Coordinates of C-alpha atoms and ligand atoms in Angstrom, one line a residue:
V26 CA 34.4 14.8 -1.6
S27 CA 35.1 11.2 -0.7
E28 CA 35.3 8.7 -3.4
S29 CA 35.1 5.6 -1.3
F30 CA 31.5 4.6 -0.6
R31 CA 29.9 2.3 1.9
R32 CA 27.9 -0.6 0.4
V33 CA 25.1 -2.2 2.4
R34 CA 23.3 -5.3 1.2
V35 CA 19.6 -5.9 1.6
A36 CA 19.6 -9.7 1.8
L37 CA 16.5 -10.9 0.0
G38 CA 18.0 -13.8 -1.8
A39 CA 20.3 -13.9 -4.9
R40 CA 17.7 -12.5 -7.3
R41 CA 15.9 -9.9 -5.3
G42 CA 18.6 -8.7 -2.9
Y43 CA 20.1 -5.3 -3.7
E44 CA 22.9 -2.9 -2.7
I45 CA 22.7 0.5 -1.1
T46 CA 25.7 2.8 -2.0
V47 CA 26.2 5.5 0.6
G48 CA 28.6 8.4 0.8
A49 CA 29.3 12.0 -0.2
G50 CA 29.4 12.1 -4.0
A51 CA 27.7 8.8 -4.5
L52 CA 25.5 10.4 -7.2
S53 CA 28.4 10.1 -9.6
R54 CA 28.0 6.3 -9.3
L55 CA 24.4 6.4 -10.3
G56 CA 25.1 5.4 -13.9
D57 CA 27.2 2.3 -13.2
V58 CA 25.1 1.3 -10.2
T59 CA 22.0 1.4 -12.5
R60 CA 23.8 -0.4 -15.3
R61 CA 24.9 -3.2 -13.0
A62 CA 21.4 -3.4 -11.5
V63 CA 19.5 -3.7 -14.8
G64 CA 22.1 -5.2 -17.1
R65 CA 23.5 -4.4 -20.5
E66 CA 20.3 -4.7 -22.5
A67 CA 18.5 -1.8 -20.8
R68 CA 18.4 1.3 -23.0
R69 CA 16.2 3.8 -21.3
V70 CA 15.9 5.4 -17.9
A71 CA 13.0 7.6 -16.8
V72 CA 14.0 10.0 -14.0
I73 CA 11.1 11.1 -11.7
S74 CA 11.9 14.0 -9.5
N75 CA 10.6 17.5 -8.6
A76 CA 11.7 20.9 -9.7
R77 CA 13.5 21.8 -6.6
V78 CA 15.6 18.6 -6.3
F79 CA 16.1 18.4 -10.1
A80 CA 17.5 21.9 -10.2
L81 CA 20.0 20.9 -7.6
Y82 CA 21.0 17.4 -8.6
G83 CA 19.3 16.5 -11.9
A84 CA 22.2 17.5 -14.2
R85 CA 24.6 15.3 -12.2
A86 CA 22.2 12.3 -12.1
V87 CA 21.5 12.6 -15.9
A88 CA 25.2 13.0 -16.8
S89 CA 26.1 9.9 -14.8
L90 CA 23.3 7.9 -16.4
R91 CA 24.3 9.1 -19.9
G92 CA 27.9 8.1 -19.1
Q93 CA 26.5 4.5 -19.2
D94 CA 24.8 5.0 -22.5
F95 CA 21.3 5.3 -21.1
R96 CA 18.8 7.4 -23.0
V97 CA 17.3 9.6 -20.3
A98 CA 13.8 11.1 -20.1
R99 CA 12.7 13.1 -17.1
W100 CA 9.4 14.1 -15.5
L101 CA 9.0 16.5 -12.6
M102 CA 6.1 16.0 -10.2
G103 CA 4.7 18.7 -7.8
D104 CA 6.6 19.2 -4.5
G105 CA 4.8 18.2 -1.3
E106 CA 2.8 15.4 0.3
R107 CA -0.5 16.4 -1.5
H108 CA 1.1 15.4 -4.8
K109 CA 1.6 11.8 -3.6
S110 CA -1.8 10.9 -5.1
L111 CA -3.4 8.6 -7.6
R112 CA -3.8 11.5 -10.0
T113 CA 0.0 12.1 -10.0
A114 CA 0.6 8.4 -10.4
E115 CA -1.6 8.4 -13.4
R116 CA 0.4 11.3 -14.9
A117 CA 3.7 9.5 -14.1
L118 CA 2.4 6.4 -15.8
A119 CA 1.5 8.4 -18.9
F120 CA 5.1 9.7 -18.9
L121 CA 6.6 6.2 -18.6
A122 CA 4.5 5.1 -21.6
E123 CA 5.3 8.1 -23.7
S124 CA 9.0 7.7 -22.9
G125 CA 8.9 4.2 -24.3
I126 CA 10.1 2.6 -21.1
E127 CA 10.2 -1.2 -21.7
R128 CA 10.1 -4.1 -19.3
G129 CA 13.9 -4.2 -19.1
D130 CA 14.4 -0.5 -18.6
A131 CA 14.4 1.5 -15.3
V132 CA 12.9 4.3 -13.4
V133 CA 15.1 6.5 -11.2
A134 CA 13.4 8.2 -8.2
L135 CA 15.5 11.3 -7.4
G136 CA 14.2 13.1 -4.3
G137 CA 12.8 12.7 -0.8
G138 CA 10.2 10.1 0.4
V139 CA 7.4 11.7 -1.6
V140 CA 9.1 11.3 -4.9
G141 CA 10.4 7.8 -3.8
D142 CA 7.0 6.5 -2.9
L143 CA 5.3 7.9 -6.0
A144 CA 8.0 6.8 -8.4
G145 CA 8.2 3.4 -6.8
F146 CA 4.5 3.0 -7.0
A147 CA 4.4 4.0 -10.7
S148 CA 7.3 1.7 -11.5
A149 CA 5.4 -1.3 -10.0
L150 CA 2.4 -0.6 -12.2
H151 CA 4.0 0.3 -15.6
L152 CA 3.9 -2.9 -17.7
R153 CA 3.2 -4.8 -14.4
G154 CA 6.5 -3.7 -13.1
V155 CA 9.8 -2.3 -14.2
A156 CA 13.0 -1.8 -12.2
V157 CA 13.3 1.2 -9.9
V158 CA 16.5 2.7 -8.5
Q159 CA 16.0 4.9 -5.5
V160 CA 18.1 8.0 -5.1
P161 CA 17.0 9.6 -1.8
T162 CA 18.0 13.2 -1.2
T163 CA 16.5 13.8 2.2
L164 CA 17.8 12.3 5.5
L165 CA 14.5 10.7 6.2
A166 CA 14.5 9.0 2.8
Q167 CA 18.2 7.9 3.1
V168 CA 17.8 6.3 6.5
D169 CA 14.3 4.9 6.1
A170 CA 12.0 5.5 3.1
S171 CA 14.3 4.4 0.2
V172 CA 15.1 1.0 1.8
G173 CA 12.6 -1.8 2.1
G174 CA 10.2 -1.4 -0.9
K175 CA 7.2 0.1 0.6
T176 CA 5.5 2.5 -1.9
A177 CA 2.2 4.2 -1.6
V178 CA 0.0 7.1 -2.5
N179 CA -2.5 9.0 -0.3
T180 CA -6.3 8.9 -1.0
A181 CA -9.3 10.7 0.5
A182 CA -9.5 7.9 3.0
G183 CA -6.0 8.6 4.4
K184 CA -2.3 8.6 4.1
N185 CA -0.4 5.7 2.4
L186 CA -3.5 3.7 2.1
V187 CA -3.0 2.5 -1.4
G188 CA 0.4 1.0 -2.3
V189 CA 2.5 -2.0 -3.2
F190 CA 5.7 -3.6 -2.1
Q191 CA 8.2 -2.9 -4.8
Q192 CA 11.8 -3.5 -3.7
P193 CA 14.2 -1.2 -5.6
R194 CA 17.0 -2.8 -7.7
A195 CA 19.5 -0.5 -6.0
V196 CA 19.7 2.6 -3.8
V197 CA 22.2 5.4 -4.1
A198 CA 22.3 7.7 -1.1
D199 CA 24.6 10.7 -1.7
T200 CA 25.0 12.2 1.8
A201 CA 26.4 15.5 0.2
T202 CA 22.9 16.3 -1.0
L203 CA 21.9 16.8 2.6
A204 CA 23.9 20.1 2.6
T205 CA 21.0 21.8 0.9
L206 CA 18.2 20.3 3.0
P207 CA 16.2 22.9 5.0
A208 CA 16.7 22.7 8.8
R209 CA 13.2 21.3 9.5
E210 CA 13.7 18.5 7.0
L211 CA 16.9 17.6 8.8
T212 CA 15.1 17.5 12.2
A213 CA 12.4 15.3 10.7
G214 CA 15.1 12.9 9.4
W215 CA 17.0 12.8 12.7
C216 CA 13.7 12.0 14.5
E217 CA 13.2 9.0 12.3
A218 CA 16.9 8.0 12.9
V219 CA 16.4 8.3 16.7
K220 CA 13.3 6.1 16.2
Q221 CA 15.3 3.4 14.4
G222 CA 17.7 3.1 17.2
A223 CA 15.1 3.4 19.9
C224 CA 12.9 0.6 18.6
G225 CA 15.5 -1.9 17.7
D226 CA 19.2 -1.1 18.2
R227 CA 20.5 0.4 21.3
K228 CA 24.1 0.9 20.0
L229 CA 22.7 2.7 16.9
F230 CA 20.6 4.9 19.3
E231 CA 23.7 5.8 21.4
R232 CA 25.8 6.4 18.3
T233 CA 23.1 8.7 16.7
K234 CA 22.7 10.6 20.0
A235 CA 26.5 11.1 20.4
F236 CA 26.7 12.4 16.8
L237 CA 23.9 14.8 17.4
A238 CA 25.4 15.9 20.8
E239 CA 28.5 17.0 18.9
G240 CA 26.3 19.4 17.0
K241 CA 27.1 17.6 13.7
R242 CA 23.6 17.3 12.4
A243 CA 24.3 19.1 9.2
D244 CA 27.8 18.1 8.5
A245 CA 27.0 16.8 5.0
D246 CA 30.5 16.2 3.7
G247 CA 31.7 14.4 6.7
R248 CA 32.7 10.8 6.5
R249 CA 31.1 10.2 9.9
L250 CA 27.7 11.3 8.7
A251 CA 28.0 8.9 5.7
E252 CA 29.0 6.1 8.1
L253 CA 26.1 6.8 10.4
V254 CA 23.6 6.9 7.5
A255 CA 25.1 3.6 6.3
A256 CA 24.6 2.1 9.8
H257 CA 21.0 3.2 9.7
C258 CA 20.6 1.5 6.3
E259 CA 22.1 -1.7 7.7
F260 CA 19.6 -1.6 10.5
K261 CA 16.7 -1.1 8.2
A262 CA 18.0 -3.7 5.8
R263 CA 18.2 -6.2 8.6
V264 CA 14.6 -5.6 9.7
V265 CA 13.3 -5.8 6.2
A266 CA 15.2 -9.0 5.4
G267 CA 13.7 -10.6 8.4
D268 CA 10.1 -9.5 7.8
E269 CA 9.8 -8.2 4.2
R270 CA 6.1 -7.8 4.1
E271 CA 5.3 -6.9 7.6
E272 CA 3.5 -10.1 8.3
V273 CA 0.1 -9.5 9.9
G274 CA 0.5 -12.0 12.7
R275 CA 3.9 -10.9 13.8
T276 CA 4.4 -8.8 16.9
D277 CA 7.9 -9.9 18.0
A278 CA 10.7 -7.4 18.6
R279 CA 12.3 -8.1 15.2
S280 CA 9.1 -7.7 13.1
R281 CA 8.9 -4.8 10.7
R282 CA 6.0 -3.5 12.7
V283 CA 8.3 -2.2 15.4
L284 CA 9.5 0.5 12.9
N285 CA 6.1 2.1 13.6
F286 CA 7.3 3.2 17.0
G287 CA 6.1 6.7 17.5
H288 CA 3.8 6.6 14.5
T289 CA 0.4 6.0 16.1
V290 CA 0.4 9.3 18.0
G291 CA 2.6 10.9 15.3
H292 CA 0.1 10.2 12.7
A293 CA -2.8 11.2 15.0
L294 CA -1.0 14.6 15.5
E295 CA -0.6 15.1 11.8
S296 CA -4.3 14.4 11.1
A297 CA -5.5 16.5 14.2
T298 CA -3.6 19.5 12.7
Q299 CA -4.8 18.8 9.1
F300 CA -1.3 17.8 8.0
R301 CA -0.3 21.5 8.2
R302 CA 1.8 22.0 11.3
F303 CA 4.2 19.1 11.4
R304 CA 6.6 17.5 9.0
H305 CA 6.0 13.8 9.4
G306 CA 9.3 13.1 11.2
E307 CA 8.6 16.0 13.6
A308 CA 5.2 14.5 14.5
V309 CA 7.0 11.1 15.1
G310 CA 9.3 13.0 17.5
Y311 CA 6.2 13.7 19.7
G312 CA 4.8 10.3 18.9
M313 CA 7.9 8.6 20.4
L314 CA 7.7 10.7 23.5
A315 CA 4.0 9.7 23.9
A316 CA 4.8 6.0 23.4
A317 CA 7.6 6.2 25.8
E318 CA 5.4 7.9 28.4
I319 CA 2.8 5.2 28.0
S320 CA 5.5 2.5 28.4
F321 CA 6.8 4.3 31.5
R322 CA 3.3 4.7 33.0
L323 CA 2.5 1.0 32.4
G324 CA 5.6 0.1 34.4
M325 CA 7.4 -1.3 31.3
L326 CA 10.1 1.3 30.9
A327 CA 12.5 2.7 33.5
R328 CA 12.5 6.5 34.1
T329 CA 16.2 6.7 33.1
E330 CA 15.3 5.2 29.7
L331 CA 12.5 7.6 29.2
E332 CA 14.9 10.5 30.0
S333 CA 17.4 9.2 27.5
L334 CA 14.8 9.1 24.7
R335 CA 13.6 12.6 25.6
E336 CA 17.2 13.8 25.4
A337 CA 17.6 12.2 21.9
V338 CA 14.5 13.8 20.6
R339 CA 15.6 17.2 21.9
L340 CA 19.0 16.7 20.1
A341 CA 17.2 15.8 16.9
G342 CA 16.2 19.5 16.6
R343 CA 13.5 22.0 17.5
L344 CA 9.9 20.7 17.1
P345 CA 7.0 23.0 16.4
P346 CA 5.0 23.6 19.6
A347 CA 2.2 21.2 20.4
D348 CA 1.1 22.3 23.9
D349 CA -2.0 24.0 22.5
I350 CA -3.4 20.8 21.0
D351 CA -6.1 19.0 22.9
P352 CA -4.8 15.5 23.9
K353 CA -8.4 14.2 23.5
L354 CA -8.4 15.0 19.8
V355 CA -5.1 13.2 19.4
C356 CA -6.3 10.1 21.3
R357 CA -9.4 9.9 19.2
A358 CA -7.4 10.0 16.0
A359 CA -5.0 7.4 17.5
R360 CA -7.9 5.0 18.0
T361 CA -8.6 4.9 14.2
D362 CA -4.9 4.3 13.3
K363 CA -4.6 2.2 10.2
K364 CA -2.3 -0.3 11.8
R365 CA -5.1 -2.0 13.7
R366 CA -5.8 -5.6 14.3
G367 CA -9.2 -7.0 15.1
G368 CA -10.4 -3.4 15.4
H369 CA -7.8 -2.4 18.1
T370 CA -4.9 -0.1 17.8
Q371 CA -1.5 -1.9 18.1
W372 CA 0.9 0.2 20.2
V373 CA 4.6 -0.2 19.7
L374 CA 5.9 0.5 23.2
L375 CA 9.4 0.2 24.7
E376 CA 10.8 -2.3 27.3
R377 CA 14.0 -0.4 27.1
V378 CA 15.8 1.7 24.5
G379 CA 16.6 -0.6 21.7
R380 CA 13.8 -3.1 22.4
A381 CA 10.2 -2.6 21.5
R382 CA 7.1 -4.6 22.3
V383 CA 3.7 -4.6 20.5
V384 CA 0.9 -4.1 22.9
D385 CA -2.8 -4.4 22.1
G386 CA -4.8 -1.1 22.6
R387 CA -7.1 -2.8 25.1
E388 CA -4.1 -2.9 27.5
V389 CA -3.7 0.8 27.5
P390 CA -6.4 2.5 29.7
A391 CA -7.9 5.6 28.1
S392 CA -7.0 7.8 31.1
L393 CA -3.4 6.7 31.0
L394 CA -3.3 7.3 27.2
R395 CA -4.7 10.8 27.6
A396 CA -2.2 11.7 30.4
S397 CA 0.7 10.3 28.4
V398 CA -0.2 12.2 25.3
G399 CA -0.7 15.3 27.4
A400 CA 2.7 15.0 29.0
A401 CA 4.4 14.4 25.6
L402 CA 2.8 17.4 24.0
R403 CA 3.8 19.7 26.9
R404 CA 7.2 18.1 27.3
Ligands
NAD526 P1 9.7 15.1 1.0 O1 9.9 14.1 -0.1 O2 8.5 15.9 0.9 O3 11.0 16.1 1.0 C1 11.0 17.2 1.9 C2 11.3 18.5 1.1 O4 12.7 18.6 0.9 C3 10.6 18.7 -0.2 O5 10.2 20.0 -0.3 C4 11.7 18.3 -1.2 O6 11.5 19.0 -2.4 C5 12.9 18.9 -0.5 N1 14.2 18.3 -0.8 C6 14.4 17.0 -1.0 N2 15.7 16.8 -1.1 C7 16.3 18.0 -1.0 C8 17.7 18.4 -1.0 N3 18.7 17.5 -1.0 N4 17.9 19.7 -0.8 C9 16.9 20.6 -0.7 N5 15.6 20.2 -0.6 C10 15.3 18.9 -0.8 O7 9.7 14.5 2.4 P2 10.5 13.3 3.1 O8 10.5 13.6 4.5 O9 11.7 12.9 2.4 O10 9.5 12.1 2.8 C11 8.2 12.0 3.4 C12 7.4 10.9 2.7 O11 8.1 9.7 2.8 C13 6.0 10.8 3.2 O12 5.1 10.7 2.2 C14 6.1 9.4 3.9 O13 4.8 8.7 3.9 C15 7.1 8.7 3.1 N6 7.8 7.6 3.8 C16 7.9 6.4 3.2 C17 8.5 5.3 3.8 C18 8.6 4.0 3.1 O14 9.1 3.1 3.7 N7 8.3 4.0 1.9 C19 9.1 5.5 5.1 C20 9.0 6.8 5.7 C21 8.3 7.8 5.1
LIG527 N1 9.0 3.0 7.5 C1 8.5 1.7 8.0 C2 8.8 0.6 7.1 O1 9.4 0.7 6.2 O2 8.3 -0.5 7.4

């Protein structure tokens, strides 16, 4: 296990900026990273996780925290998207109060994006906000969800509709934890990684693709995996630093909004299949194909670029079949996407791999949309 870790800075000014520590074995640094982030006065840490992740990595996380004289309490939430709810948040808040977490103390979120979003949300509400340290244990959370401070819960009205921005004080991404990740979760994570390159960084896209082409997708102890995850964190950190709150009026190629590439159809596919068939990242895999098809059919994107994206999605892993899903249903769901402006869907499309453009829904004819979605689902 490597003991030299990559450190990536999220530049949000001297007081709010924070560091991401990336590498195989980084969990052993959790105690001192947290101590540095919250200072000498902090006494208690509340670890929020789930049973599966805690059984694998809880003891190491707790030992590292105790090594820095923190008193550690823990609380395990249910596993799965349906537990990312207000009801769970209320229970988490009760736990934080019972554990005596004070303003200067910290919450540690140990798990994938579900735990990270829920724990981040609860940490922002407890006493009007206590520090949170994100410890992502899925690929998706390491390259995306743990960085940038978006937190949310799902409600009856939809996914991620209630939330706050709560930047973490630090992120510890131990890439060795990916060794126990189920294959589908890896595929979902690689799809989001492909997305990050495709929407904003061509070099990162090519590097991700080359890594996948070598069949390295699960090489959790490898230094190159850690370096690639760190490169994705750098990309995300750059976008977040440039548009921390996803300003409503911004549609430029550097706005945080471009990170939603593949998400309009991705989310529509998830909801058209009652959130049962796809992992979120898998649906984004199809969503990227659809957005690229739209871009190509609108004459924005060259065929070779479309092919290159298709190849990257293929390399990310096997996606559940989607050719039985009616494109009309998906298009209908896409029209009610939450990222609307003035009542119209905002499409994140591609001019080329590595450069996105936000396009108003009125510029995408219904027939072209249906044909593009159909082509993506049949791929
Ligand atoms: P997840 O948190 O549900 O984790 C996937 C599964 O893997 C779970 O069953 C989990 O228990 C298990 N698991 C986690 N780490 C493991 C490990 N190391 N070994 C074995 N099993 C492990 O899913 P996810 O894909 O990490 O996150 C999805 C969530 O993230 C969604 O709710 C999505 O909305 C959110 N998200 C948030 C942001 C953001 O910016 N805040 C960005 C993207 C996604
Ligand atoms: N996952 C999209 C964002 O953080 O903005």
